[in-house]
Amino acid sequence: LIRSLITKYAMLRSLSRMLRSGEATDHESESKNDEGGHEFELPSPVPEICTLTEEEQKLFQEKLAKNDTTAEEGMDTVSEEEHALRKMIEEELGVAAQDHKDDKVFLASSRIQKLHLFLRKITSEKSTEAKSLSAASILQKMIDSDPIFKEIMTESERARKFLRKLESEEGWEVSHRGKKISSFWKEEKDSETYSFKVMGVVHNPILNLIPLLLETDLYPNWFPMMASAEELFSGSRFHKVVKSTMKMPFPLRIRECIIDGKGYDVMEHNRVVVSSHSISEHPRVNIGQCPEDRIRVDISVGGFELIPVGNQKSHVTVMFNLNPHIPYLPSRIANFFLKHVVNQIHSSMEKHSTFKKGDVAKKKQ
């Protein structure tokens, strides 16, 4: 009991010193982050529900009619219709698979959903005989036979879960609102997790920022308080499993997290999305137990949203919902974490994504 009280007292003193030193630099930090205002309109959120436009319906009908002419001689009407349907479905699923390969998971899932809508529509409009084809059933069987299409829908839902959390305005408390960045936090109800969100402008194009998110060994350079980052697995250029550690003030132990992160090209909605969550096991990675000198943090959902603003700026939103495994986290400490960790991400990303003429030539030499 005495040892526990001493530890808690030391932790509170350490945090108190951090707060006092932090308050002295708050004005300087805020001034740095809030240089220059911004006036622009962000694009609409990624649609939650797909709709089928008249033009898209017309394109599907044209593809169906084209495939109908390739039916073999001697087929009855029903067989011809089924042949045309299967041919069109195969072609559309092939395009969706290529979209997925190109990390355009929203575009891939949208194609599949629109195909569902079209098949449902023509099934309801055709004769009873044609309905027996059950076009939707044909599509579902083809999807079930190839795991890649299940993966498309699973990944799409994972990314949408992140965007729902990021775009939601419910329950967020303002920590800081400035000309360049705004930050928020909330303690989630009925859980031990906290959510942190910061949004603002980075004065560099998206193409300069993406390498920071792709290169694991660069993370400690620009992500505040990160001590190390090790790539454990790379499923594709935009899919990585990373082990990271965060420095903590005495007497708190180092925080460790095993993160599964995936990036998505959503430029059809004018953005790039990176969705991540912590994992305890993986089929291709031996994660193992957390060392005794560390505590493993749980991240239920988190990531980045990058939106181009003109040619030389990017609007960046960072959001994480996590359990830091700290028994008591006062709002003052949460605000400190926002000001001195989360709020610094934008300025740090800007600093490390700014390249001068001759930088590339120097690296080649």
Short mmCIF file of the C-alpha atoms (twelve columns), coordinates in Angstrom:
data_MODEL
# 
_entry.id   MODEL 
# 
loop_
_atom_site.group_PDB 
_atom_site.id 
_atom_site.type_symbol 
_atom_site.label_atom_id 
_atom_site.label_alt_id 
_atom_site.label_comp_id 
_atom_site.label_asym_id 
_atom_site.label_seq_id 
_atom_site.Cartn_x 
_atom_site.Cartn_y 
_atom_site.Cartn_z 
_atom_site.pdbx_PDB_model_num 
ATOM 1   C CA . LEU A 1   0.000   0.000   0.000   1 
ATOM 2   C CA . ILE A 2   2.828   2.419   0.946   1 
ATOM 3   C CA . ARG A 3   4.709   1.591   -2.261  1 
ATOM 4   C CA . SER A 4   1.526   2.209   -4.276  1 
ATOM 5   C CA . LEU A 5   0.928   5.578   -2.595  1 
ATOM 6   C CA . ILE A 6   4.542   6.646   -3.193  1 
ATOM 7   C CA . THR A 7   4.269   5.685   -6.873  1 
ATOM 8   C CA . LYS A 8   1.027   7.612   -7.319  1 
ATOM 9   C CA . TYR A 9   2.485   10.638  -5.523  1 
ATOM 10  C CA . ALA A 10  5.564   10.565  -7.760  1 
ATOM 11  C CA . MET A 11  3.389   10.279  -10.846 1 
ATOM 12  C CA . LEU A 12  1.220   13.247  -9.813  1 
ATOM 13  C CA . ARG A 13  4.315   15.358  -9.069  1 
ATOM 14  C CA . SER A 14  5.802   14.470  -12.430 1 
ATOM 15  C CA . LEU A 15  2.598   15.313  -14.248 1 
ATOM 16  C CA . SER A 16  2.268   18.533  -12.271 1 
ATOM 17  C CA . ARG A 17  5.780   19.597  -13.352 1 
ATOM 18  C CA . MET A 18  4.876   18.785  -16.939 1 
ATOM 19  C CA . LEU A 19  1.769   20.931  -16.713 1 
ATOM 20  C CA . ARG A 20  3.649   23.877  -15.217 1 
ATOM 21  C CA . SER A 21  6.383   23.694  -17.845 1 
ATOM 22  C CA . GLY A 22  3.759   23.195  -20.525 1 
ATOM 23  C CA . GLU A 23  1.759   26.253  -19.510 1 
ATOM 24  C CA . ALA A 24  4.887   28.367  -19.910 1 
ATOM 25  C CA . THR A 25  5.222   27.274  -23.537 1 
ATOM 26  C CA . ASP A 26  1.532   27.185  -24.437 1 
ATOM 27  C CA . HIS A 27  1.492   30.663  -25.914 1 
ATOM 28  C CA . GLU A 28  4.582   29.993  -28.027 1 
ATOM 29  C CA . SER A 29  3.226   26.638  -29.202 1 
ATOM 30  C CA . GLU A 30  -0.198  28.018  -30.081 1 
ATOM 31  C CA . SER A 31  1.325   30.964  -31.934 1 
ATOM 32  C CA . LYS A 32  3.452   28.594  -34.008 1 
ATOM 33  C CA . ASN A 33  0.507   26.375  -34.863 1 
ATOM 34  C CA . ASP A 34  -1.869  29.235  -35.559 1 
ATOM 35  C CA . GLU A 35  0.175   31.270  -38.003 1 
ATOM 36  C CA . GLY A 36  -2.023  32.401  -40.857 1 
ATOM 37  C CA . GLY A 37  -5.713  31.761  -41.346 1 
ATOM 38  C CA . HIS A 38  -7.389  29.650  -43.995 1 
ATOM 39  C CA . GLU A 39  -10.471 30.140  -46.096 1 
ATOM 40  C CA . PHE A 40  -11.617 27.130  -48.097 1 
ATOM 41  C CA . GLU A 41  -14.490 24.709  -48.288 1 
ATOM 42  C CA . LEU A 42  -13.869 21.064  -47.452 1 
ATOM 43  C CA . PRO A 43  -15.421 18.412  -49.722 1 
ATOM 44  C CA . SER A 44  -18.560 16.589  -48.642 1 
ATOM 45  C CA . PRO A 45  -18.098 13.443  -46.522 1 
ATOM 46  C CA . VAL A 46  -17.772 10.086  -48.253 1 
ATOM 47  C CA . PRO A 47  -21.392 8.928   -48.875 1 
ATOM 48  C CA . GLU A 48  -22.526 6.272   -46.414 1 
ATOM 49  C CA . ILE A 49  -25.148 4.859   -48.791 1 
ATOM 50  C CA . CYS A 50  -24.613 4.230   -52.499 1 
ATOM 51  C CA . THR A 51  -27.227 5.351   -55.006 1 
ATOM 52  C CA . LEU A 52  -27.650 4.442   -58.649 1 
ATOM 53  C CA . THR A 53  -28.000 7.393   -61.023 1 
ATOM 54  C CA . GLU A 54  -29.932 7.219   -64.294 1 
ATOM 55  C CA . GLU A 55  -26.666 7.561   -66.225 1 
ATOM 56  C CA . GLU A 56  -25.070 4.647   -64.298 1 
ATOM 57  C CA . GLN A 57  -28.182 2.545   -64.861 1 
ATOM 58  C CA . LYS A 58  -28.014 3.289   -68.588 1 
ATOM 59  C CA . LEU A 59  -24.338 2.209   -68.698 1 
ATOM 60  C CA . PHE A 60  -25.180 -1.090  -66.961 1 
ATOM 61  C CA . GLN A 61  -28.019 -1.703  -69.449 1 
ATOM 62  C CA . GLU A 62  -25.676 -1.045  -72.375 1 
ATOM 63  C CA . LYS A 63  -23.127 -3.519  -70.990 1 
ATOM 64  C CA . LEU A 64  -25.878 -6.084  -70.440 1 
ATOM 65  C CA . ALA A 65  -27.190 -5.653  -73.996 1 
ATOM 66  C CA . LYS A 66  -23.645 -5.982  -75.380 1 
ATOM 67  C CA . ASN A 67  -23.092 -9.257  -73.504 1 
ATOM 68  C CA . ASP A 68  -26.523 -10.491 -74.619 1 
ATOM 69  C CA . THR A 69  -25.283 -10.502 -78.232 1 
ATOM 70  C CA . THR A 70  -22.437 -12.863 -77.341 1 
ATOM 71  C CA . ALA A 71  -24.758 -15.677 -76.259 1 
ATOM 72  C CA . GLU A 72  -24.260 -19.005 -78.031 1 
ATOM 73  C CA . GLU A 73  -26.727 -20.145 -80.682 1 
ATOM 74  C CA . GLY A 74  -29.400 -22.556 -79.543 1 
ATOM 75  C CA . MET A 75  -29.769 -21.077 -76.061 1 
ATOM 76  C CA . ASP A 76  -33.294 -20.484 -74.783 1 
ATOM 77  C CA . THR A 77  -34.305 -16.984 -73.602 1 
ATOM 78  C CA . VAL A 78  -33.607 -17.662 -69.938 1 
ATOM 79  C CA . SER A 79  -30.152 -19.129 -70.690 1 
ATOM 80  C CA . GLU A 80  -29.286 -16.127 -72.868 1 
ATOM 81  C CA . GLU A 81  -30.277 -13.707 -70.107 1 
ATOM 82  C CA . GLU A 82  -28.317 -15.647 -67.518 1 
ATOM 83  C CA . HIS A 83  -25.266 -15.757 -69.797 1 
ATOM 84  C CA . ALA A 84  -25.436 -11.979 -70.317 1 
ATOM 85  C CA . LEU A 85  -25.873 -11.367 -66.584 1 
ATOM 86  C CA . ARG A 86  -22.965 -13.585 -65.614 1 
ATOM 87  C CA . LYS A 87  -20.736 -11.989 -68.238 1 
ATOM 88  C CA . MET A 88  -21.546 -8.470  -67.059 1 
ATOM 89  C CA . ILE A 89  -21.125 -9.406  -63.370 1 
ATOM 90  C CA . GLU A 90  -17.724 -10.999 -64.101 1 
ATOM 91  C CA . GLU A 91  -16.553 -7.859  -65.887 1 
ATOM 92  C CA . GLU A 92  -17.700 -5.514  -63.107 1 
ATOM 93  C CA . LEU A 93  -16.203 -7.675  -60.370 1 
ATOM 94  C CA . GLY A 94  -12.954 -7.753  -62.327 1 
ATOM 95  C CA . VAL A 95  -12.867 -3.943  -62.347 1 
ATOM 96  C CA . ALA A 96  -13.668 -3.899  -58.598 1 
ATOM 97  C CA . ALA A 97  -10.809 -6.342  -57.932 1 
ATOM 98  C CA . GLN A 98  -8.394  -4.058  -59.818 1 
ATOM 99  C CA . ASP A 99  -9.660  -1.042  -57.839 1 
ATOM 100 C CA . HIS A 100 -8.950  -2.963  -54.634 1 
ATOM 101 C CA . LYS A 101 -5.472  -3.858  -55.864 1 
ATOM 102 C CA . ASP A 102 -4.881  -0.135  -56.475 1 
ATOM 103 C CA . ASP A 103 -5.934  0.627   -52.834 1 
ATOM 104 C CA . LYS A 104 -9.228  2.207   -53.989 1 
ATOM 105 C CA . VAL A 105 -11.399 0.209   -51.617 1 
ATOM 106 C CA . PHE A 106 -14.265 2.735   -51.512 1 
ATOM 107 C CA . LEU A 107 -14.479 2.733   -55.310 1 
ATOM 108 C CA . ALA A 108 -14.382 -1.083  -55.336 1 
ATOM 109 C CA . SER A 109 -17.135 -1.475  -52.721 1 
ATOM 110 C CA . SER A 110 -19.196 1.219   -54.456 1 
ATOM 111 C CA . ARG A 111 -19.040 -0.734  -57.744 1 
ATOM 112 C CA . ILE A 112 -20.290 -3.884  -56.016 1 
ATOM 113 C CA . GLN A 113 -23.104 -2.035  -54.224 1 
ATOM 114 C CA . LYS A 114 -24.219 -0.267  -57.416 1 
ATOM 115 C CA . LEU A 115 -24.199 -3.617  -59.221 1 
ATOM 116 C CA . HIS A 116 -26.467 -4.998  -56.471 1 
ATOM 117 C CA . LEU A 117 -28.844 -2.060  -56.935 1 
ATOM 118 C CA . PHE A 118 -28.977 -2.498  -60.710 1 
ATOM 119 C CA . LEU A 119 -29.599 -6.252  -60.522 1 
ATOM 120 C CA . ARG A 120 -32.321 -5.742  -57.934 1 
ATOM 121 C CA . LYS A 121 -33.963 -3.178  -60.216 1 
ATOM 122 C CA . ILE A 122 -33.968 -5.274  -63.391 1 
ATOM 123 C CA . THR A 123 -35.140 -8.338  -61.446 1 
ATOM 124 C CA . SER A 124 -38.153 -6.415  -60.142 1 
ATOM 125 C CA . GLU A 125 -38.972 -5.033  -63.611 1 
ATOM 126 C CA . LYS A 126 -38.631 -8.233  -65.692 1 
ATOM 127 C CA . SER A 127 -41.144 -11.037 -66.165 1 
ATOM 128 C CA . THR A 128 -41.771 -13.786 -63.616 1 
ATOM 129 C CA . GLU A 129 -39.766 -16.175 -65.816 1 
ATOM 130 C CA . ALA A 130 -36.749 -13.860 -65.782 1 
ATOM 131 C CA . LYS A 131 -37.075 -13.340 -62.024 1 
ATOM 132 C CA . SER A 132 -36.340 -17.051 -61.575 1 
ATOM 133 C CA . LEU A 133 -32.807 -16.216 -62.650 1 
ATOM 134 C CA . SER A 134 -32.411 -14.425 -59.299 1 
ATOM 135 C CA . ALA A 135 -29.773 -11.994 -60.556 1 
ATOM 136 C CA . ALA A 136 -28.874 -10.926 -57.025 1 
ATOM 137 C CA . SER A 137 -28.334 -14.577 -56.121 1 
ATOM 138 C CA . ILE A 138 -25.963 -15.018 -59.067 1 
ATOM 139 C CA . LEU A 139 -23.932 -12.032 -57.896 1 
ATOM 140 C CA . GLN A 140 -23.842 -13.245 -54.289 1 
ATOM 141 C CA . LYS A 141 -22.621 -16.695 -55.315 1 
ATOM 142 C CA . MET A 142 -19.851 -15.154 -57.407 1 
ATOM 143 C CA . ILE A 143 -18.820 -12.914 -54.513 1 
ATOM 144 C CA . ASP A 144 -18.867 -15.804 -52.029 1 
ATOM 145 C CA . SER A 145 -16.652 -17.884 -54.316 1 
ATOM 146 C CA . ASP A 146 -13.822 -15.337 -54.257 1 
ATOM 147 C CA . PRO A 147 -12.467 -14.139 -50.858 1 
ATOM 148 C CA . ILE A 148 -11.145 -10.906 -52.376 1 
ATOM 149 C CA . PHE A 149 -14.677 -9.483  -52.604 1 
ATOM 150 C CA . LYS A 150 -15.383 -10.261 -48.955 1 
ATOM 151 C CA . GLU A 151 -12.110 -8.498  -48.159 1 
ATOM 152 C CA . ILE A 152 -13.254 -5.448  -50.138 1 
ATOM 153 C CA . MET A 153 -16.456 -5.120  -48.109 1 
ATOM 154 C CA . THR A 154 -14.639 -5.798  -44.799 1 
ATOM 155 C CA . GLU A 155 -11.976 -3.170  -45.499 1 
ATOM 156 C CA . SER A 156 -14.583 -0.690  -46.686 1 
ATOM 157 C CA . GLU A 157 -16.511 -1.058  -43.432 1 
ATOM 158 C CA . ARG A 158 -13.298 -0.708  -41.424 1 
ATOM 159 C CA . ALA A 159 -12.443 2.586   -43.150 1 
ATOM 160 C CA . ARG A 160 -16.032 3.822   -42.828 1 
ATOM 161 C CA . LYS A 161 -15.943 3.108   -39.086 1 
ATOM 162 C CA . PHE A 162 -12.958 5.436   -38.795 1 
ATOM 163 C CA . LEU A 163 -14.620 8.146   -40.910 1 
ATOM 164 C CA . ARG A 164 -17.857 7.923   -38.889 1 
ATOM 165 C CA . LYS A 165 -15.925 8.517   -35.694 1 
ATOM 166 C CA . LEU A 166 -13.857 11.285  -37.270 1 
ATOM 167 C CA . GLU A 167 -16.852 13.133  -38.775 1 
ATOM 168 C CA . SER A 168 -19.125 12.765  -35.735 1 
ATOM 169 C CA . GLU A 169 -19.615 15.937  -33.675 1 
ATOM 170 C CA . GLU A 170 -21.323 14.255  -30.724 1 
ATOM 171 C CA . GLY A 171 -19.643 14.480  -27.308 1 
ATOM 172 C CA . TRP A 172 -16.433 16.237  -28.366 1 
ATOM 173 C CA . GLU A 173 -15.037 18.862  -25.974 1 
ATOM 174 C CA . VAL A 174 -12.937 21.682  -27.399 1 
ATOM 175 C CA . SER A 175 -9.352  21.695  -26.163 1 
ATOM 176 C CA . HIS A 176 -8.050  24.390  -28.511 1 
ATOM 177 C CA . ARG A 177 -9.519  26.311  -31.419 1 
ATOM 178 C CA . GLY A 178 -7.163  28.457  -33.487 1 
ATOM 179 C CA . LYS A 179 -6.771  29.841  -36.983 1 
ATOM 180 C CA . LYS A 180 -4.653  26.937  -38.174 1 
ATOM 181 C CA . ILE A 181 -5.642  23.959  -36.000 1 
ATOM 182 C CA . SER A 182 -8.473  22.910  -33.714 1 
ATOM 183 C CA . SER A 183 -8.306  20.017  -31.254 1 
ATOM 184 C CA . PHE A 184 -10.921 18.055  -29.323 1 
ATOM 185 C CA . TRP A 185 -11.136 15.228  -26.837 1 
ATOM 186 C CA . LYS A 186 -13.786 13.118  -25.124 1 
ATOM 187 C CA . GLU A 187 -14.023 10.385  -22.534 1 
ATOM 188 C CA . GLU A 188 -16.090 7.602   -24.036 1 
ATOM 189 C CA . LYS A 189 -19.113 6.451   -22.033 1 
ATOM 190 C CA . ASP A 190 -19.134 2.949   -20.551 1 
ATOM 191 C CA . SER A 191 -15.508 2.320   -21.502 1 
ATOM 192 C CA . GLU A 192 -11.961 3.120   -20.397 1 
ATOM 193 C CA . THR A 193 -11.092 4.755   -23.699 1 
ATOM 194 C CA . TYR A 194 -10.456 8.364   -24.666 1 
ATOM 195 C CA . SER A 195 -10.744 9.946   -28.088 1 
ATOM 196 C CA . PHE A 196 -8.464  12.698  -29.399 1 
ATOM 197 C CA . LYS A 197 -8.946  14.624  -32.618 1 
ATOM 198 C CA . VAL A 198 -7.034  17.476  -34.213 1 
ATOM 199 C CA . MET A 199 -7.659  19.075  -37.590 1 
ATOM 200 C CA . GLY A 200 -5.944  21.817  -39.510 1 
ATOM 201 C CA . VAL A 201 -3.771  22.879  -42.410 1 
ATOM 202 C CA . VAL A 202 -0.303  21.694  -43.372 1 
ATOM 203 C CA . HIS A 203 1.408   23.979  -45.882 1 
ATOM 204 C CA . ASN A 204 2.604   21.176  -48.134 1 
ATOM 205 C CA . PRO A 205 0.851   19.071  -50.814 1 
ATOM 206 C CA . ILE A 206 -0.448  15.578  -50.065 1 
ATOM 207 C CA . LEU A 207 2.315   13.990  -52.166 1 
ATOM 208 C CA . ASN A 208 4.855   15.375  -49.673 1 
ATOM 209 C CA . LEU A 209 2.926   13.987  -46.677 1 
ATOM 210 C CA . ILE A 210 2.277   10.438  -47.879 1 
ATOM 211 C CA . PRO A 211 5.957   9.343   -47.545 1 
ATOM 212 C CA . LEU A 212 5.817   10.243  -43.831 1 
ATOM 213 C CA . LEU A 213 2.997   7.726   -43.391 1 
ATOM 214 C CA . LEU A 214 4.570   5.066   -45.627 1 
ATOM 215 C CA . GLU A 215 8.109   5.067   -44.222 1 
ATOM 216 C CA . THR A 216 7.968   3.392   -40.810 1 
ATOM 217 C CA . ASP A 217 11.484  4.407   -39.815 1 
ATOM 218 C CA . LEU A 218 10.513  8.087   -40.194 1 
ATOM 219 C CA . TYR A 219 7.730   7.979   -37.576 1 
ATOM 220 C CA . PRO A 220 9.923   8.885   -34.553 1 
ATOM 221 C CA . ASN A 221 11.217  11.919  -36.487 1 
ATOM 222 C CA . TRP A 222 7.828   13.594  -36.791 1 
ATOM 223 C CA . PHE A 223 5.340   11.904  -34.405 1 
ATOM 224 C CA . PRO A 224 5.697   13.589  -30.982 1 
ATOM 225 C CA . MET A 225 6.998   11.423  -28.106 1 
ATOM 226 C CA . MET A 226 7.410   8.351   -30.319 1 
ATOM 227 C CA . ALA A 227 10.623  6.560   -29.334 1 
ATOM 228 C CA . SER A 228 10.709  3.791   -31.938 1 
ATOM 229 C CA . ALA A 229 8.792   2.240   -34.827 1 
ATOM 230 C CA . GLU A 230 9.458   -1.177  -36.311 1 
ATOM 231 C CA . GLU A 231 7.746   -2.648  -39.363 1 
ATOM 232 C CA . LEU A 232 6.662   -6.212  -38.572 1 
ATOM 233 C CA . PHE A 233 4.776   -6.977  -41.785 1 
ATOM 234 C CA . SER A 234 3.981   -5.327  -45.112 1 
ATOM 235 C CA . GLY A 235 0.953   -6.698  -46.940 1 
ATOM 236 C CA . SER A 236 1.148   -4.072  -49.689 1 
ATOM 237 C CA . ARG A 237 2.560   -0.597  -50.212 1 
ATOM 238 C CA . PHE A 238 -0.322  0.844   -48.126 1 
ATOM 239 C CA . HIS A 239 -0.729  -1.975  -45.575 1 
ATOM 240 C CA . LYS A 240 1.678   -2.382  -42.680 1 
ATOM 241 C CA . VAL A 241 1.816   -3.900  -39.209 1 
ATOM 242 C CA . VAL A 242 4.007   -1.708  -37.002 1 
ATOM 243 C CA . LYS A 243 5.266   -1.945  -33.417 1 
ATOM 244 C CA . SER A 244 5.724   1.508   -31.911 1 
ATOM 245 C CA . THR A 245 6.767   2.755   -28.487 1 
ATOM 246 C CA . MET A 246 5.983   6.069   -26.799 1 
ATOM 247 C CA . LYS A 247 8.122   7.799   -24.183 1 
ATOM 248 C CA . MET A 248 6.204   8.592   -20.998 1 
ATOM 249 C CA . PRO A 249 7.043   10.830  -18.000 1 
ATOM 250 C CA . PHE A 250 8.358   9.117   -14.853 1 
ATOM 251 C CA . PRO A 251 7.037   6.991   -13.163 1 
ATOM 252 C CA . LEU A 252 4.811   5.864   -16.037 1 
ATOM 253 C CA . ARG A 253 6.150   2.962   -18.051 1 
ATOM 254 C CA . ILE A 254 6.816   3.096   -21.809 1 
ATOM 255 C CA . ARG A 255 3.665   2.561   -23.875 1 
ATOM 256 C CA . GLU A 256 3.822   0.034   -26.699 1 
ATOM 257 C CA . CYS A 257 1.301   -0.594  -29.460 1 
ATOM 258 C CA . ILE A 258 1.053   -3.128  -32.291 1 
ATOM 259 C CA . ILE A 259 -0.794  -1.292  -35.046 1 
ATOM 260 C CA . ASP A 260 -2.406  -2.673  -38.190 1 
ATOM 261 C CA . GLY A 261 -2.647  0.283   -40.585 1 
ATOM 262 C CA . LYS A 262 -4.075  0.539   -44.091 1 
ATOM 263 C CA . GLY A 263 -4.109  3.443   -46.503 1 
ATOM 264 C CA . TYR A 264 -6.837  4.071   -49.075 1 
ATOM 265 C CA . ASP A 265 -6.901  6.182   -52.227 1 
ATOM 266 C CA . VAL A 266 -10.283 7.934   -52.039 1 
ATOM 267 C CA . MET A 267 -9.517  10.667  -54.561 1 
ATOM 268 C CA . GLU A 268 -12.923 10.141  -56.180 1 
ATOM 269 C CA . HIS A 269 -14.052 11.959  -53.005 1 
ATOM 270 C CA . ASN A 270 -10.934 14.172  -52.938 1 
ATOM 271 C CA . ARG A 271 -9.063  12.609  -50.008 1 
ATOM 272 C CA . VAL A 272 -6.631  9.966   -48.801 1 
ATOM 273 C CA . VAL A 273 -7.609  7.929   -45.731 1 
ATOM 274 C CA . VAL A 274 -5.391  5.929   -43.373 1 
ATOM 275 C CA . SER A 275 -7.270  3.658   -40.958 1 
ATOM 276 C CA . SER A 276 -5.564  1.802   -38.105 1 
ATOM 277 C CA . HIS A 277 -6.254  -0.241  -34.977 1 
ATOM 278 C CA . SER A 278 -4.219  -2.244  -32.494 1 
ATOM 279 C CA . ILE A 279 -4.001  -6.027  -32.746 1 
ATOM 280 C CA . SER A 280 -2.975  -8.796  -30.355 1 
ATOM 281 C CA . GLU A 281 -2.477  -11.484 -33.010 1 
ATOM 282 C CA . HIS A 282 -1.815  -11.736 -36.722 1 
ATOM 283 C CA . PRO A 283 -1.532  -14.761 -39.050 1 
ATOM 284 C CA . ARG A 284 1.792   -13.557 -40.479 1 
ATOM 285 C CA . VAL A 285 3.358   -11.966 -37.376 1 
ATOM 286 C CA . ASN A 286 4.567   -13.440 -34.088 1 
ATOM 287 C CA . ILE A 287 3.516   -10.613 -31.766 1 
ATOM 288 C CA . GLY A 288 4.359   -12.233 -28.435 1 
ATOM 289 C CA . GLN A 289 3.936   -10.890 -24.918 1 
ATOM 290 C CA . CYS A 290 4.515   -7.282  -23.943 1 
ATOM 291 C CA . PRO A 291 7.858   -6.785  -22.099 1 
ATOM 292 C CA . GLU A 292 7.564   -6.141  -18.353 1 
ATOM 293 C CA . ASP A 293 8.995   -2.626  -18.619 1 
ATOM 294 C CA . ARG A 294 6.179   -1.592  -20.959 1 
ATOM 295 C CA . ILE A 295 2.408   -1.404  -21.105 1 
ATOM 296 C CA . ARG A 296 0.597   -2.252  -24.322 1 
ATOM 297 C CA . VAL A 297 -1.932  0.380   -25.412 1 
ATOM 298 C CA . ASP A 298 -5.218  -0.531  -27.100 1 
ATOM 299 C CA . ILE A 299 -6.396  1.531   -30.085 1 
ATOM 300 C CA . SER A 300 -9.910  0.605   -31.189 1 
ATOM 301 C CA . VAL A 301 -9.923  2.958   -34.172 1 
ATOM 302 C CA . GLY A 302 -7.706  5.745   -35.436 1 
ATOM 303 C CA . GLY A 303 -5.929  7.243   -38.394 1 
ATOM 304 C CA . PHE A 304 -5.478  10.183  -40.733 1 
ATOM 305 C CA . GLU A 305 -7.556  11.943  -43.362 1 
ATOM 306 C CA . LEU A 306 -5.647  14.052  -45.915 1 
ATOM 307 C CA . ILE A 307 -7.546  16.478  -48.171 1 
ATOM 308 C CA . PRO A 308 -5.771  18.585  -50.819 1 
ATOM 309 C CA . VAL A 309 -6.346  22.332  -50.562 1 
ATOM 310 C CA . GLY A 310 -5.170  23.828  -53.832 1 
ATOM 311 C CA . ASN A 311 -1.756  22.711  -55.053 1 
ATOM 312 C CA . GLN A 312 0.437   23.515  -52.030 1 
ATOM 313 C CA . LYS A 313 -1.675  22.850  -48.913 1 
ATOM 314 C CA . SER A 314 -3.384  19.902  -47.246 1 
ATOM 315 C CA . HIS A 315 -6.118  19.730  -44.643 1 
ATOM 316 C CA . VAL A 316 -5.126  16.990  -42.194 1 
ATOM 317 C CA . THR A 317 -7.358  15.410  -39.551 1 
ATOM 318 C CA . VAL A 318 -5.879  12.999  -37.002 1 
ATOM 319 C CA . MET A 319 -8.130  10.955  -34.709 1 
ATOM 320 C CA . PHE A 320 -7.501  8.126   -32.244 1 
ATOM 321 C CA . ASN A 321 -9.731  6.300   -29.794 1 
ATOM 322 C CA . LEU A 322 -7.490  4.510   -27.299 1 
ATOM 323 C CA . ASN A 323 -7.114  3.041   -23.855 1 
ATOM 324 C CA . PRO A 324 -3.811  4.369   -22.428 1 
ATOM 325 C CA . HIS A 325 -4.126  2.097   -19.359 1 
ATOM 326 C CA . ILE A 326 -3.780  4.989   -16.922 1 
ATOM 327 C CA . PRO A 327 -6.126  4.460   -13.940 1 
ATOM 328 C CA . TYR A 328 -7.134  8.122   -13.667 1 
ATOM 329 C CA . LEU A 329 -6.749  10.671  -16.455 1 
ATOM 330 C CA . PRO A 330 -7.952  14.144  -15.349 1 
ATOM 331 C CA . SER A 331 -9.219  16.507  -18.048 1 
ATOM 332 C CA . ARG A 332 -6.224  18.781  -17.382 1 
ATOM 333 C CA . ILE A 333 -3.837  15.945  -18.231 1 
ATOM 334 C CA . ALA A 334 -5.858  15.058  -21.344 1 
ATOM 335 C CA . ASN A 335 -5.657  18.679  -22.480 1 
ATOM 336 C CA . PHE A 336 -1.913  18.663  -21.828 1 
ATOM 337 C CA . PHE A 337 -1.555  15.553  -23.993 1 
ATOM 338 C CA . LEU A 338 -3.467  17.305  -26.764 1 
ATOM 339 C CA . LYS A 339 -1.412  20.501  -26.584 1 
ATOM 340 C CA . HIS A 340 1.998   18.881  -26.386 1 
ATOM 341 C CA . VAL A 341 1.537   15.729  -28.423 1 
ATOM 342 C CA . VAL A 342 -1.469  15.748  -30.744 1 
ATOM 343 C CA . ASN A 343 -1.388  19.482  -31.497 1 
ATOM 344 C CA . GLN A 344 2.248   19.241  -32.574 1 
ATOM 345 C CA . ILE A 345 1.585   16.655  -35.299 1 
ATOM 346 C CA . HIS A 346 0.660   19.229  -37.956 1 
ATOM 347 C CA . SER A 347 3.680   21.473  -37.437 1 
ATOM 348 C CA . SER A 348 5.956   18.432  -37.246 1 
ATOM 349 C CA . MET A 349 4.506   16.939  -40.453 1 
ATOM 350 C CA . GLU A 350 4.979   20.282  -42.181 1 
ATOM 351 C CA . LYS A 351 8.584   20.555  -41.048 1 
ATOM 352 C CA . HIS A 352 9.532   17.051  -42.175 1 
ATOM 353 C CA . SER A 353 7.663   17.199  -45.498 1 
ATOM 354 C CA . THR A 354 9.216   20.467  -46.680 1 
ATOM 355 C CA . PHE A 355 11.851  19.934  -49.341 1 
ATOM 356 C CA . LYS A 356 14.170  22.544  -50.775 1 
ATOM 357 C CA . LYS A 357 15.677  22.625  -54.226 1 
ATOM 358 C CA . GLY A 358 18.731  20.409  -54.303 1 
ATOM 359 C CA . ASP A 359 17.554  18.062  -51.500 1 
ATOM 360 C CA . VAL A 360 16.953  15.192  -53.933 1 
ATOM 361 C CA . ALA A 361 20.306  15.768  -55.640 1 
ATOM 362 C CA . LYS A 362 22.111  15.702  -52.285 1 
ATOM 363 C CA . LYS A 363 20.434  12.417  -51.347 1 
ATOM 364 C CA . LYS A 364 21.469  10.856  -54.671 1 
ATOM 365 C CA . GLN A 365 25.089  11.909  -54.086 1 
# 
